[in-house]
Coordinates of C-alpha atoms in Angstrom, one line a residue:
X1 CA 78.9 26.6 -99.1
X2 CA 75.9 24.8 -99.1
X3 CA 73.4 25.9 -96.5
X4 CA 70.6 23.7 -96.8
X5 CA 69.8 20.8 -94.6
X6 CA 68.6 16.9 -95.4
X7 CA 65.5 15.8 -94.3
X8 CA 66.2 13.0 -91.3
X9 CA 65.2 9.4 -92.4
X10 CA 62.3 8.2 -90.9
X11 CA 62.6 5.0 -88.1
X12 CA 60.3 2.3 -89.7
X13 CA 57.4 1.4 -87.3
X14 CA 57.5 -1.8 -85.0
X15 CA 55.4 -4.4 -85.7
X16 CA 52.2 -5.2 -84.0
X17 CA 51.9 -8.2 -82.5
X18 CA 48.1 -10.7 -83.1
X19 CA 45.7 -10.7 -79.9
X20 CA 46.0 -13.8 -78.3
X21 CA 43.5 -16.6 -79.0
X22 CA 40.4 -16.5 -76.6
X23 CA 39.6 -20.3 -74.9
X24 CA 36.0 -21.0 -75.2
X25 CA 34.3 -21.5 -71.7
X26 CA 33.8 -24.5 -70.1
X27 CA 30.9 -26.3 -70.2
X28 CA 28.4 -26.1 -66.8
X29 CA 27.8 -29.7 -65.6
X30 CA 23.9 -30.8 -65.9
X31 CA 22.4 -29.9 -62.3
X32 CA 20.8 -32.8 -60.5
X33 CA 16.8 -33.0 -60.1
X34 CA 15.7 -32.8 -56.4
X35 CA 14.6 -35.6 -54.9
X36 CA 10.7 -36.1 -54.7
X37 CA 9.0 -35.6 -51.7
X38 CA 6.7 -37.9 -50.4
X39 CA 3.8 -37.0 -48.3
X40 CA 3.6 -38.2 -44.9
X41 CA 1.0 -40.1 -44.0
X42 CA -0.8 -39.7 -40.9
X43 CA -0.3 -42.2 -37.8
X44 CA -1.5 -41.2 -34.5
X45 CA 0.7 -43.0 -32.7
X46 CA 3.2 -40.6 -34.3
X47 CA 4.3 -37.5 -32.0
X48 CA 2.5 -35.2 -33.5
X49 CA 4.6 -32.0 -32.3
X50 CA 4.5 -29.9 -36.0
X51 CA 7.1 -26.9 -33.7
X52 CA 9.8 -29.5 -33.2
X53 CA 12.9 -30.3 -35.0
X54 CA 14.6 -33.2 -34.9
X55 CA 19.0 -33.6 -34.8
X56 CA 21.1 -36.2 -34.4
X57 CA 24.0 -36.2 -32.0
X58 CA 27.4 -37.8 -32.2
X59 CA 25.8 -40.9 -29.7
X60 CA 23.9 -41.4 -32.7
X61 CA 20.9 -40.6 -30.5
X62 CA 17.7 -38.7 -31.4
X63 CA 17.3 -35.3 -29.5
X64 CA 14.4 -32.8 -29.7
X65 CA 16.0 -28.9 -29.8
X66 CA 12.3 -26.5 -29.4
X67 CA 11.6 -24.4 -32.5
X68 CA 13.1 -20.7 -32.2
X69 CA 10.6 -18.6 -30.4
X70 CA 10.3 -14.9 -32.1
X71 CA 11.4 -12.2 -29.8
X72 CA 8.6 -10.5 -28.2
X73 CA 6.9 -7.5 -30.5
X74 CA 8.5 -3.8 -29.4
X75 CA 6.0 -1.8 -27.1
X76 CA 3.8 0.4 -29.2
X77 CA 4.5 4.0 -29.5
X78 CA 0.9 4.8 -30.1
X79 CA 0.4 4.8 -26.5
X80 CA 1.5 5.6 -23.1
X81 CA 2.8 2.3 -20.8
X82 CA 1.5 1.1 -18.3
X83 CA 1.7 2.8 -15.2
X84 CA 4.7 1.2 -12.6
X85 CA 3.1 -0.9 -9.5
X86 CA 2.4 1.5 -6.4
X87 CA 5.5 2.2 -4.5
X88 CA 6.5 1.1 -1.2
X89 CA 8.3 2.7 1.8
X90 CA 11.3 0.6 3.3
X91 CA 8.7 -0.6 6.1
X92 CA 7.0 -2.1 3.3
X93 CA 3.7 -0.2 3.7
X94 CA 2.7 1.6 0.4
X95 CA 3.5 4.9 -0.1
X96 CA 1.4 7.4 2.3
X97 CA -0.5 10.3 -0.1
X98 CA -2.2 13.6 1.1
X99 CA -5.5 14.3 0.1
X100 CA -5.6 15.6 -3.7
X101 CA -8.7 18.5 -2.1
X102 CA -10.4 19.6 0.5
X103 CA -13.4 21.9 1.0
X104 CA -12.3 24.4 3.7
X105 CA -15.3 26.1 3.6
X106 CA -13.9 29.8 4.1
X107 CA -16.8 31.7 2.9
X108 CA -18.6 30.0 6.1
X109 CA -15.9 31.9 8.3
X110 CA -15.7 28.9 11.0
X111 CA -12.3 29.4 11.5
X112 CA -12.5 33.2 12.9
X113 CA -15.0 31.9 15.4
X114 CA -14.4 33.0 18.8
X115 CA -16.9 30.9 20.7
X116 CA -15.3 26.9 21.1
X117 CA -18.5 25.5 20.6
X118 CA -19.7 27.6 17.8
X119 CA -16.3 26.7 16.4
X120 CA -16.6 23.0 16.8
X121 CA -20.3 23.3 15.4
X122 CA -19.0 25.1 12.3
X123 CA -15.8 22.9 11.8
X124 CA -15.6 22.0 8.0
X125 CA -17.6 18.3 6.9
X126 CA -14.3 16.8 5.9
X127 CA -13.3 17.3 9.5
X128 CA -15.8 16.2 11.4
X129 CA -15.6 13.8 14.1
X130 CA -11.7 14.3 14.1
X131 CA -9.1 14.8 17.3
X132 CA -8.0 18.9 17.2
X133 CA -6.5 21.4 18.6
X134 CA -6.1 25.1 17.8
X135 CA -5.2 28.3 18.9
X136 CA -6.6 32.2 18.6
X137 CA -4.5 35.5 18.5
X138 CA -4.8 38.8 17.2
X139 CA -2.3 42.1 16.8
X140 CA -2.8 45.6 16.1
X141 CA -4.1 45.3 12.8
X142 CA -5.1 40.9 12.1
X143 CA -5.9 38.1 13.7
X144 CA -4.9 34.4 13.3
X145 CA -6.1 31.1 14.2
X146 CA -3.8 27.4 13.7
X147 CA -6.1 24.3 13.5
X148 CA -4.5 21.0 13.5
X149 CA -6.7 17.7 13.2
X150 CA -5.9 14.5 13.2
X151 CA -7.5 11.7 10.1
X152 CA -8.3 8.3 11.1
X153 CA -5.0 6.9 9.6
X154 CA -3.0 9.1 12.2
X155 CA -2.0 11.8 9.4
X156 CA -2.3 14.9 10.7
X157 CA -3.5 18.4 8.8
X158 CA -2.3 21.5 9.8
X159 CA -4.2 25.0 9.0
X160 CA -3.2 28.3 9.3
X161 CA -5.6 31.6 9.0
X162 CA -4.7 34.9 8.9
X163 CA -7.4 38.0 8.2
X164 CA -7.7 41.5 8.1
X165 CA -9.8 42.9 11.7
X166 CA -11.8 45.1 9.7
X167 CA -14.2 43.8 7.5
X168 CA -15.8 40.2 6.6
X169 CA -13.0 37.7 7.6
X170 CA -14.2 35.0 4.5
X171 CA -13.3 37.9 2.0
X172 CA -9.7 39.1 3.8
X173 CA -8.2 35.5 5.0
X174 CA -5.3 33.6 4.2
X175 CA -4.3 30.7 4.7
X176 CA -1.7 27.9 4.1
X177 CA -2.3 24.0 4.4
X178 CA 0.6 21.4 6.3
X179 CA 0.2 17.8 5.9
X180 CA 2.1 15.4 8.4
X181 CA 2.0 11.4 7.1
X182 CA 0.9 8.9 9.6
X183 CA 3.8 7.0 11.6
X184 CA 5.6 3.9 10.7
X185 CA 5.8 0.6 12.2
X186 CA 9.4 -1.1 12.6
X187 CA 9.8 -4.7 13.3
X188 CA 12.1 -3.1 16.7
X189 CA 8.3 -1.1 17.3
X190 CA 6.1 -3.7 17.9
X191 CA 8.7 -6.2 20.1
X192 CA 9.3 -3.6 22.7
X193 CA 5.7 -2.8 22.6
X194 CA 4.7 -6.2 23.7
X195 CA 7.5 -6.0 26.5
X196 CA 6.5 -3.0 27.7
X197 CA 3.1 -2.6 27.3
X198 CA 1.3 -5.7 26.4
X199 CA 1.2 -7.7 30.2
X200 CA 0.3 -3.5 31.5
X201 CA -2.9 -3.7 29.3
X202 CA -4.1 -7.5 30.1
X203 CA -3.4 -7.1 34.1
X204 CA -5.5 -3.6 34.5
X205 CA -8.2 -5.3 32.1
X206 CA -8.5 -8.5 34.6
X207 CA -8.1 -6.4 37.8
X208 CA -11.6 -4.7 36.8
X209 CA -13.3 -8.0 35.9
X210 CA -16.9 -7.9 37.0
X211 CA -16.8 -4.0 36.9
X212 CA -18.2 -0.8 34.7
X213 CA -14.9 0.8 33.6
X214 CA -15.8 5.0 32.6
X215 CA -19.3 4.8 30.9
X216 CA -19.0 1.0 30.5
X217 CA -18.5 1.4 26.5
X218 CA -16.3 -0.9 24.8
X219 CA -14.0 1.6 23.3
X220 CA -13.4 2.7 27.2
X221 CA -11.9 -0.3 28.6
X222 CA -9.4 -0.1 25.3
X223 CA -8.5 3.3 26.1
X224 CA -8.1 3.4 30.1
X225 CA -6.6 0.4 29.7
X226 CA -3.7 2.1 27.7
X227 CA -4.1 5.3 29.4
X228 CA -4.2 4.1 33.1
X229 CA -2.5 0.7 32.9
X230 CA 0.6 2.2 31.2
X231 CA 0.8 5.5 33.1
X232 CA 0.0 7.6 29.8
X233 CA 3.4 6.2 28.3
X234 CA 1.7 4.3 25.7
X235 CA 0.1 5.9 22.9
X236 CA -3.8 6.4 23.6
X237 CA -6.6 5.2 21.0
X238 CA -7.4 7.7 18.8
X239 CA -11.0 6.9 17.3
X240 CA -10.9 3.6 16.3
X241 CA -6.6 3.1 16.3
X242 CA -5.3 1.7 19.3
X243 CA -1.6 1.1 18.1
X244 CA 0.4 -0.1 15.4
X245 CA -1.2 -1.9 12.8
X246 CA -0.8 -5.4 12.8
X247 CA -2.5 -7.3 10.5
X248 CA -6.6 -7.5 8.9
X249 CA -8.8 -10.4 9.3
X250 CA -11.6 -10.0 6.9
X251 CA -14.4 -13.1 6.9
X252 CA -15.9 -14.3 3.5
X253 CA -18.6 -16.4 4.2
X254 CA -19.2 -19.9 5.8
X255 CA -16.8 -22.9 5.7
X256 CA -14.3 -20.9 4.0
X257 CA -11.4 -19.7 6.0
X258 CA -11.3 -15.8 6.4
X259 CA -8.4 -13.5 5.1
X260 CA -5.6 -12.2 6.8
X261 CA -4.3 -9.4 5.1
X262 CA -0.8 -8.6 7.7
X263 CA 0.4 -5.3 7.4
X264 CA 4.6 -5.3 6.9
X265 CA 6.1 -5.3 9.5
X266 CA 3.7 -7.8 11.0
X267 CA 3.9 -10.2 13.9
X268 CA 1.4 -13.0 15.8
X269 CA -1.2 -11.8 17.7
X270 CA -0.2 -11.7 21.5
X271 CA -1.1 -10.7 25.1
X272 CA -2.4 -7.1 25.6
X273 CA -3.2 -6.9 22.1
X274 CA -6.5 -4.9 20.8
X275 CA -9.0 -6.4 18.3
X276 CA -11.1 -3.4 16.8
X277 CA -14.2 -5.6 14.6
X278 CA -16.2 -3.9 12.4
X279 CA -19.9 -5.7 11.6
X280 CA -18.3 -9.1 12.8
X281 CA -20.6 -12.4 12.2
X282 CA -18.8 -15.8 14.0
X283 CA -20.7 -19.1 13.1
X284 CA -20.3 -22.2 15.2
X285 CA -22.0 -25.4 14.6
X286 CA -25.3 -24.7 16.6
X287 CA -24.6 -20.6 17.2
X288 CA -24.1 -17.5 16.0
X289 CA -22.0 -14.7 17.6
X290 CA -22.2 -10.6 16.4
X291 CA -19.9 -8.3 17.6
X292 CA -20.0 -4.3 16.3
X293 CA -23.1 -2.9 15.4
X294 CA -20.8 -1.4 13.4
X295 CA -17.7 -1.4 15.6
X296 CA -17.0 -3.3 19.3
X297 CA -13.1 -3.2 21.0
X298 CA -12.3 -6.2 22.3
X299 CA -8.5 -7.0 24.3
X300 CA -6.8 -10.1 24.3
X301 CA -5.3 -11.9 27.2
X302 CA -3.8 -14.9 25.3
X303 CA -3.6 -16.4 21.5
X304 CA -2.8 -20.0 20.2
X305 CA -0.3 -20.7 18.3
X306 CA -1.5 -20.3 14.8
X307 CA -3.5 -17.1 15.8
X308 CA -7.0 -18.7 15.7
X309 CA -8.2 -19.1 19.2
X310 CA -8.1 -16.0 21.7
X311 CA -9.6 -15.3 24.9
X312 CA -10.6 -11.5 25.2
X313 CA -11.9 -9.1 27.7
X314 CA -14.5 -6.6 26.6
X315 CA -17.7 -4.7 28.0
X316 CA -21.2 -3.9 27.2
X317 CA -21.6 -7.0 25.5
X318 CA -25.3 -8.8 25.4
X319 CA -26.6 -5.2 26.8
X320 CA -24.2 -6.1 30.1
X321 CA -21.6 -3.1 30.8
X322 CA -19.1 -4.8 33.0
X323 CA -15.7 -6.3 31.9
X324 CA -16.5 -10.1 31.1
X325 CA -14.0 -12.6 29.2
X326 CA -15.1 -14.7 26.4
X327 CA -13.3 -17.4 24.1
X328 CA -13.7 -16.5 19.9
X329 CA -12.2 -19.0 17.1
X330 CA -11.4 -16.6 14.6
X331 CA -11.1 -19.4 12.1
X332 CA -14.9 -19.1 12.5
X333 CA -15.6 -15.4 11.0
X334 CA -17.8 -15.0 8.4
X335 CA -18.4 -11.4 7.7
X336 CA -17.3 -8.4 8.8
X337 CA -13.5 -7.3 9.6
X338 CA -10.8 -7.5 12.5
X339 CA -7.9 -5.0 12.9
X340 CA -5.5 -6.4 15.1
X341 CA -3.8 -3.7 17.2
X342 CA -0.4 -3.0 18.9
X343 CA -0.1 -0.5 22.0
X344 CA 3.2 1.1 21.2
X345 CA 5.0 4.0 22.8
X346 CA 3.0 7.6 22.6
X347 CA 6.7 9.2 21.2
X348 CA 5.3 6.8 18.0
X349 CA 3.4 9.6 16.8
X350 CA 3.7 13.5 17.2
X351 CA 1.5 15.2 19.6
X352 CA -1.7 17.1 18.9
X353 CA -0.6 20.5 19.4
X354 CA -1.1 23.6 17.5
X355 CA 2.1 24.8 16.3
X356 CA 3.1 25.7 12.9

């Protein structure tokens, strides 16, 4: 038998079929020249507003739209911005801050002085002049001393000392620092200080007409005045503060009206009212009046409507120290400054007293 295979016949290969025929591309239709230009001429009856476009609505009416603006340029990071306008409390008065330094003077040793005069002879420069009280004590081993004075703008300092009994009190002492911000007028404040006080102040004033009141100083009448004609309920000047702030009057110069500068809250100048003027010129037509050589304290028993006119009582005025009234237009200051003054209740403000 034959054992050997055949060969298997070979499939014929299929037939390749011709690329299709590749269409040329069409032609690109001739692009159309721009249209020339032509200068325009100038005609100065022509708005000549080069930042403004012009459009045309569907009225069929011409309406100029104001060239986009840029947006304004990004802060620069090169540098730090500026700093935010001072802050203001909710009474609208600016923010109250303590003093950045002061000098206490501790190698002087005032504070361990035992002697009250010595002490109020050695009191430090930055406290001169200023309402204080204080306390002294000692223990087995220390003593201690608490200083509390009160700054013109009714803030109040408190000091506390403590030092070793042997040795040089300058090189053992301690001591912290307090500060208390002045108080804070509310509109409530200064209403119920006009009903309570202000008719108090003007009566006692005009009941010692013609008379020397205390050492026949201005700043006197001001403060008997609150201190005897309220029955110590109102709060009592302290230097040249009478009350609650009301509002500045500073004068410019003549025939030019002088700036009020009100305090918030604020509110027109009425009866029992105190006018503290600082190097005050009034010119009149054929005078000239001065008042504070630097300061004078003046009380008001009545104000027009718009503030400008007020009769006042005052004395030791023209080298006479009796109480004596006298008309002012403030319209008519020229230099110097008024602070306008409301008595308010002495609970306004904390007492002077020296605890920690």
């Amino acid at each position: 038998m034959d054992k050997t295979k055949s060969k298997p016949s070979l499939k014929p290969k299929p037939e390749l079929k011709p690329k299709p025929e590749l269409k040329p591309k069409p032609e690109l239709p001739e692009l159309k020249s721009k249209p020339e230009i032509k200068p325009r001429s100038k005609n100065y009856d022509d708005n000549d507003d080069d930042d403004v476009e012009v459009s045309k609505n569907t009225e069929n009416k011409y309406t100029r739209a104001a060239a986009a603006v840029p947006p304004p340029a990004p802060p620069s990071r090169s540098k730090m911005p500026a700093p935010p306008p001072a802050t203001a409390t909710k009474s609208g008065q600016k923010k109250w801050k303590a003093p950045p330094s002061i000098d206490l003077e501790l190698e002087n040793g005032w504070f361990a002085l035992e002697d009250n005069e010595k002490f109020t002879e050695s009191i430090p420069e930055y406290f001169k002049d200023m309402p204080y009280s204080t306390s002294y004590g000692f223990n087995s081993s220390e003593k201690f001393r608490t200083v509390c004075f009160r700054d013109k703008d009714l803030s109040t300092v408190k000091l506390k000392f403590e030092w070793s009994k042997n040795g040089k009190p300058s090189h053992t002492v301690l001591h912290d620092i307090k500060f208390i911000p002045p108080p804070v007028a509310t509109p409530k404040l200064l209403k119920e200080g006009h009903q309570v006080f202000g008719e108090h102040v003007a009566n006692w004033c005009e009941a010692n007409e013609g008379h020397q009141v205390g050492d026949g100083e201005c700043w006197t009448l001001a403060k008997f005045a609150l201190a005897k004609g309220c029955g110590k309920r109102a709060f009592i000047s302290s230097g040249y503060t009478h009350g609650a702030l009301i509002c500045t009057i500073k004068g410019i110069k003549a025939n030019i009206a002088p700036e009020i500068v009100e305090e918030v809250p604020t509110d027109s100048i009425k009866r029992g009212d105190i006018l503290q003027f600082t190097e005050c010129c009034f010119r009149y037509p054929n005078k000239a009046l001065f008042f504070g050589a630097p300061h004078h304290t003046s009380i008001v028993l009545s104000a027009s409507d718009n503030d400008s006119e007020v009769e006042v009582m005052h004395q030791n005025v023209n080298g006479k120290k009796i109480v004596q009234r006298e008309s002012l237009d403030l319209s008519k200051l020229t230099e110097g400054e008024i602070k306008v003054f409301r008595p308010v209740n002495v609970n306004w403000i904390e007492e002077l007293t020296p605890m920690w």
